Short mmCIF file of C-alpha atoms and ligand atoms in Angstrom, two decimals:
data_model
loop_
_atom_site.label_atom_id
_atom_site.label_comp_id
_atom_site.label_asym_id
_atom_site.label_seq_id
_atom_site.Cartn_x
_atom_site.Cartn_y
_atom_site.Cartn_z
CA UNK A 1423 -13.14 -3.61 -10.58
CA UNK A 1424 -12.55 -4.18 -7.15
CA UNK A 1425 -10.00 -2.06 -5.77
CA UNK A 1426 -6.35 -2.84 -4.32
CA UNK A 1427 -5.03 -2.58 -0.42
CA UNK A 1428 -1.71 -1.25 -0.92
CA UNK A 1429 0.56 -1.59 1.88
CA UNK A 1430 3.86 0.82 1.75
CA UNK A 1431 6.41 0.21 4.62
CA UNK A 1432 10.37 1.50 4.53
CA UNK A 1433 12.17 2.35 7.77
CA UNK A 1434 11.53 5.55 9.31
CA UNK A 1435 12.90 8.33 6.76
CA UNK A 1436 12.52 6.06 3.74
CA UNK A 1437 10.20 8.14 1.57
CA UNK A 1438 6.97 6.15 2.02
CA UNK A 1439 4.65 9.00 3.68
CA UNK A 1440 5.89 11.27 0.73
CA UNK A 1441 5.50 8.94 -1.93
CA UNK A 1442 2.29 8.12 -0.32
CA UNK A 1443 0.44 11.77 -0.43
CA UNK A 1444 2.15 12.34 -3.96
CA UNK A 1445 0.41 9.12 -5.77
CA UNK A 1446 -2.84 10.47 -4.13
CA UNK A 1447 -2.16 13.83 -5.79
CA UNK A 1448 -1.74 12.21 -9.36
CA UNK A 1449 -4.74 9.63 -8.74
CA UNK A 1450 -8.21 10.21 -8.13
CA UNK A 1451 -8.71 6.46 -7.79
CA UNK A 1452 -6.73 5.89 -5.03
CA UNK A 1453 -6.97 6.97 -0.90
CA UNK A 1454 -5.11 7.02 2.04
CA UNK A 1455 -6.11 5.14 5.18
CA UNK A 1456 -5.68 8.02 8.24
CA UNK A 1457 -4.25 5.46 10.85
CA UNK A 1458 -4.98 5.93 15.00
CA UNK A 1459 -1.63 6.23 16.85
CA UNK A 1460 -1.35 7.51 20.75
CA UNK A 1461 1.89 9.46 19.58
CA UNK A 1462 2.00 13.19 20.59
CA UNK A 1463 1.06 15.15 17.26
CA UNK A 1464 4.39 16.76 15.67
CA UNK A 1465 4.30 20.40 14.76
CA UNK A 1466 2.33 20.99 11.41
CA UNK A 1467 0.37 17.65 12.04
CA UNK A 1468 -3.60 17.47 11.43
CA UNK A 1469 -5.69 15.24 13.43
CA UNK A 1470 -7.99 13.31 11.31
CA UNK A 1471 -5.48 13.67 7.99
CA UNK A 1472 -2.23 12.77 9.28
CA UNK A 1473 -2.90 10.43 12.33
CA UNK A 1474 -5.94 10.21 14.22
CA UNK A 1475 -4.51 11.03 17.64
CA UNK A 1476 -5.95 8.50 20.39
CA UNK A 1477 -4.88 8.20 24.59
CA UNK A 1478 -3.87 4.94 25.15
CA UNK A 1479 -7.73 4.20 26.70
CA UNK A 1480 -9.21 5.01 23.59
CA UNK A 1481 -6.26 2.89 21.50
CA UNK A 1482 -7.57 0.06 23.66
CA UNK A 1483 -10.57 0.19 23.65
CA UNK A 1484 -10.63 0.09 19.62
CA UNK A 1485 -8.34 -2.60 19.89
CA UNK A 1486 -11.01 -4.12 22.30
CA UNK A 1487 -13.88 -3.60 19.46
CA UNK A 1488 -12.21 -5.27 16.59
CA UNK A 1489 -11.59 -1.79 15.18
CA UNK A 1490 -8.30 -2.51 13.38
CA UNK A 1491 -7.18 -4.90 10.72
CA UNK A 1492 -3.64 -4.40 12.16
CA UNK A 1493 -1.86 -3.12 14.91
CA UNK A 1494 1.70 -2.87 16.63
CA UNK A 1495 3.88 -1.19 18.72
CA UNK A 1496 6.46 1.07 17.35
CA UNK A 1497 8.99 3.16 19.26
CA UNK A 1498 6.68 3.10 22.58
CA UNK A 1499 3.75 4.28 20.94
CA UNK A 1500 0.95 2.23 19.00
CA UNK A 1501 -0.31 2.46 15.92
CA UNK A 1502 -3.31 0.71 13.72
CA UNK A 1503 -5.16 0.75 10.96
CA UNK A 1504 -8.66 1.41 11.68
CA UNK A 1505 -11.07 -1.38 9.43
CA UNK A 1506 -13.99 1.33 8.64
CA UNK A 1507 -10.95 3.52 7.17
CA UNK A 1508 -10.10 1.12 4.67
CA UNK A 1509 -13.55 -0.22 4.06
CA UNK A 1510 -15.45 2.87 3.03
CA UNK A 1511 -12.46 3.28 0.51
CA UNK A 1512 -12.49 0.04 -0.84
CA UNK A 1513 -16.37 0.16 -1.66
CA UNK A 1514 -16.56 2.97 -3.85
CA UNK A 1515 -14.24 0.84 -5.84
CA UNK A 1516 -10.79 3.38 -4.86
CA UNK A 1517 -7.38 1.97 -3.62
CA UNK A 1518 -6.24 2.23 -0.41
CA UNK A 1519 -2.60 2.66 0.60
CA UNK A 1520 -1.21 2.00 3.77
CA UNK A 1521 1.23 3.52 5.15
CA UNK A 1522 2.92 1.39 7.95
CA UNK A 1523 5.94 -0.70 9.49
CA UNK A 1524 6.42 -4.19 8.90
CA UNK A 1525 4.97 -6.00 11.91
CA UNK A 1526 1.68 -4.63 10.71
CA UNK A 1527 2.32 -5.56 7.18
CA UNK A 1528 2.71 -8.65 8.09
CA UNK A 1529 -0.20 -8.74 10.09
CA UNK A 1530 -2.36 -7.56 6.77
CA UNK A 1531 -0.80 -9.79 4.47
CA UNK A 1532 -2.03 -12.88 6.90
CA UNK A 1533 -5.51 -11.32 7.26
CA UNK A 1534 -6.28 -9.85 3.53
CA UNK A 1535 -5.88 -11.79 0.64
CA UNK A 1536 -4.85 -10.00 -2.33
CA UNK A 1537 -3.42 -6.95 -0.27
CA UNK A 1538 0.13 -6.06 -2.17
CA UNK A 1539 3.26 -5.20 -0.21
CA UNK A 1540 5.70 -2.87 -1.17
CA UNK A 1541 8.53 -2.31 0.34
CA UNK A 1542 10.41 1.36 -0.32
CA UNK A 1543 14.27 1.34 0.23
CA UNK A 1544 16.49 3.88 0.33
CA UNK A 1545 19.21 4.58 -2.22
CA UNK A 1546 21.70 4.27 0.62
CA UNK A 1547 22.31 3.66 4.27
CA UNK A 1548 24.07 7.47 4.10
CA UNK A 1549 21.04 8.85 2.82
CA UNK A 1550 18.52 7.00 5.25
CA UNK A 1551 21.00 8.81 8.11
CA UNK A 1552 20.93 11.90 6.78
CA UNK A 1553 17.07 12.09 6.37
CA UNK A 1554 16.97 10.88 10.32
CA UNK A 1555 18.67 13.07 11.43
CA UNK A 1556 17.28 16.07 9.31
CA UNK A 1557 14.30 14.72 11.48
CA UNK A 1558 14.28 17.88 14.08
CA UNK A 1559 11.93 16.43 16.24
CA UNK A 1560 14.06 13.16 17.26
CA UNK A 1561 15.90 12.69 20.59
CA UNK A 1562 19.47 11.28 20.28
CA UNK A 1563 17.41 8.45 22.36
CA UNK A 1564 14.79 8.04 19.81
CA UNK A 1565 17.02 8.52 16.96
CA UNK A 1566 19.52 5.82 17.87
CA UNK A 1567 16.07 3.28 18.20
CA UNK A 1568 15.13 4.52 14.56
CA UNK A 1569 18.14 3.80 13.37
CA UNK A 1570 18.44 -0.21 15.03
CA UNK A 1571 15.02 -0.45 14.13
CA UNK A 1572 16.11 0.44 10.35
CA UNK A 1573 18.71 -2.13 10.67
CA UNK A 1574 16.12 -5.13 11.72
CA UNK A 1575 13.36 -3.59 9.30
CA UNK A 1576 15.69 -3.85 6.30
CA UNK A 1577 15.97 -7.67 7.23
CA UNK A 1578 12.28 -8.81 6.20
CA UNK A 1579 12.61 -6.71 2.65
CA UNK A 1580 11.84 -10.26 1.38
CA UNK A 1581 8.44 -11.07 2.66
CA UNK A 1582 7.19 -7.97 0.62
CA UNK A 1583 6.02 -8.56 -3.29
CA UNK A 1584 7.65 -5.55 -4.80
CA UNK A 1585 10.33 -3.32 -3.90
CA UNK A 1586 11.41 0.44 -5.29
CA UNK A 1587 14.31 2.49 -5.14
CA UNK A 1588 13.27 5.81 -3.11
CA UNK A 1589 16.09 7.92 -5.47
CA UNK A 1590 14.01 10.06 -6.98
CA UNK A 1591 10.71 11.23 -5.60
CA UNK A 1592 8.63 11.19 -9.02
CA UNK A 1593 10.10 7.86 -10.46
CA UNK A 1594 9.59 6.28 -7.20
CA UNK A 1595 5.53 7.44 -7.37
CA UNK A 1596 5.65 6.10 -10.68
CA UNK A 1597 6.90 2.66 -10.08
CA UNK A 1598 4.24 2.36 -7.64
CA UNK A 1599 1.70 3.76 -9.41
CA UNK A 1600 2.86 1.18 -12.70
CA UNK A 1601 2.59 -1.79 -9.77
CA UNK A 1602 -1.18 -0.69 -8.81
CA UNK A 1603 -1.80 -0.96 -12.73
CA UNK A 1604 -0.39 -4.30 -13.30
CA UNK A 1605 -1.64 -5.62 -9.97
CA UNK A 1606 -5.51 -4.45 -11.15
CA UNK A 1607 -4.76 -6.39 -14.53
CA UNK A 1608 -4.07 -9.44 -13.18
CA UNK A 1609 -6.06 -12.32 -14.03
CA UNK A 1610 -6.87 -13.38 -10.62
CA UNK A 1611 -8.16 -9.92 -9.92
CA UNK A 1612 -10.88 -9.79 -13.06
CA UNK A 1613 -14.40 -9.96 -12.09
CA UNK A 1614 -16.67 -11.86 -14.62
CA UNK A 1615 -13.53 -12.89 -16.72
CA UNK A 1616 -14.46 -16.23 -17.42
CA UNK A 1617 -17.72 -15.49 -18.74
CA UNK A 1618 -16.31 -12.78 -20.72
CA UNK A 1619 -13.82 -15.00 -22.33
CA UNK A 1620 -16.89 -17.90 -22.79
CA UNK A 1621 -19.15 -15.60 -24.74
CA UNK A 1622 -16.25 -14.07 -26.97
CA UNK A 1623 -15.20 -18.07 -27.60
CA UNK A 1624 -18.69 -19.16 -28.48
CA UNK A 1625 -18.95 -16.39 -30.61
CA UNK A 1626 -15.92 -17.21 -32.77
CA UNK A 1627 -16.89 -21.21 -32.29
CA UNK A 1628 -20.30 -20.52 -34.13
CA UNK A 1629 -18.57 -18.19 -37.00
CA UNK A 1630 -16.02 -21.32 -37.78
CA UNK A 1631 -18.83 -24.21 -37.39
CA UNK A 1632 -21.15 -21.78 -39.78
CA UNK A 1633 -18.52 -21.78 -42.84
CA UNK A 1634 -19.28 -23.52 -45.43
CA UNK A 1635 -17.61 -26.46 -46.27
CA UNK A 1636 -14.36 -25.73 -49.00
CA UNK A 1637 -15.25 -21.84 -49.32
CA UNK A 1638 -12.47 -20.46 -50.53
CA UNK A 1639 -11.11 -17.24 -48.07
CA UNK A 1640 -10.60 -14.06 -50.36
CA UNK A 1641 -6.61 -13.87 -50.69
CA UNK A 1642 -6.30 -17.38 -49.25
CA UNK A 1643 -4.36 -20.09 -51.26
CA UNK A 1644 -5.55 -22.45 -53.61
CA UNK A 1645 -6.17 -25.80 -51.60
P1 5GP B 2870 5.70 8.18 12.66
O1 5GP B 2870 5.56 8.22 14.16
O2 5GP B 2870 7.09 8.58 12.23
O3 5GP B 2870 4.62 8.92 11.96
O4 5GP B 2870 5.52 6.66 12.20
C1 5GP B 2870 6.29 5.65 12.76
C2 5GP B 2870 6.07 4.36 12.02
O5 5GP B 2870 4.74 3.89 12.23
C3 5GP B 2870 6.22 4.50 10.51
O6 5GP B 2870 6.99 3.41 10.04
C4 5GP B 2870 4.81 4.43 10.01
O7 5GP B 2870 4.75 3.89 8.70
C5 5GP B 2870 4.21 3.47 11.00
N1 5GP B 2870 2.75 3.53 11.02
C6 5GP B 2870 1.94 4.58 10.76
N2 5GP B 2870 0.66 4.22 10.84
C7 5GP B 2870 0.65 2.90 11.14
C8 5GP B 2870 -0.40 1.93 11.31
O8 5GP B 2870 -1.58 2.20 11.21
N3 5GP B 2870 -0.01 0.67 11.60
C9 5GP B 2870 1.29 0.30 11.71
N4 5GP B 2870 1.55 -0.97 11.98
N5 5GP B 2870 2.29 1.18 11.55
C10 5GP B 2870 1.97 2.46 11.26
#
């Protein structure tokens, strides 16, 4: 089975990073795509498992090289999704989720077929302020951006394919986790279906043709 590109955007303070790291924890069959920004690293931050932290001349220079499926500029900084992050995921047959804002969604849903969008909302406009500004590290600056950049975010809801309710942590995981399920059992998505579905056919065309003609069934009714 081939595996899924999942994208999750929701405005800054929506829940996606969280719900992100917490459907990793429950799945061994899906990964996270580390994505290059040139944003100073935030107390508590990793390089190489939260961001991969680039200067703007190495940013550029990937985006020179083809190194991203997607990129865009977000609150002065950039960010992208590196291809070789996604790639090496994909082959071993894992998912990949995405965690990233909607010009670059957009970007990926032009450039990979079957990638699925989901877009994670939160259960209010109160709460989305309140987890802002819990946010230590943002300016009054920065936070009034986040919060007009919320407001224009919110607007393309509707080019995603799915959308959950951030209200509770675990159900929100698990309505993404039960859209990764139905997306992998979609017909469109099963490799070798057809001639699956041609031998099981013949198979049950050749018992009918071999039947004797007027053999009564055991239990069956008298003709
Ligand atoms: P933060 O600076 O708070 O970590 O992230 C700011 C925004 O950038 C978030 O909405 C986050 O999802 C988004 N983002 C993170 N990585 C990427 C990426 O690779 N590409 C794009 N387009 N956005 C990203």
């Amino acid at each position: 089975m081939n595996g899924i590109l999942l994208v999750l955007s929701s405005p800054s303070g929506g829940g996606k990073t969280t719900i992100a790291r917490r459907l990793l924890e429950r799945r061994p069959d899906v990964g996270y795509s580390v994505s290059a920004t040139t944003r100073a690293m935030r107390t508590g931050e990793v390089h190489g498992r939260d961001y991969w932290f680039l200067t703007p001349a190495e940013f550029a220079a990937r985006v020179e090289a083809g190194a991203f499926i997607e990129h865009a500029r977000y609150g002065g900084h950039e960010y992208g999704t590196l291809r070789e992050e996604v790639e090496r995921r994909l082959e071993v047959g894992h998912h990949v989720v995405l965690d990233i804002e909607v010009q670059g969604a957009r970007q990926v849903r032009e450039r990979v077929p079957g990638a699925v969008l989901v877009f994670v909302l939160p259960p209010s406009g109160g709460e989305l302020i309140r987890r802002l500004r819990g946010r230590r590290s943002e300016s009054t600056e920065s936070l009034r951006t986040r919060l007009r950049t919320a407001v224009e975010e919110l607007g393309s809801v509707g080019e995603y394919d799915y959308v959950v309710v951030n209200d509770e942590l675990e159900q929100a995981v698990s309505a993404v986790s039960a859209i990764l399920d139905a997306e992998s059992a979609h017909v469109a998505r099963q490799q070798g279906l057809n001639e699956r579905i041609d031998h099981i056919r013949q198979r049950v065309a050749a018992e009918a043709d071999g039947l004797p003609a007027n053999q009564q069934q055991p239990g069956g009714q008298q003709a």
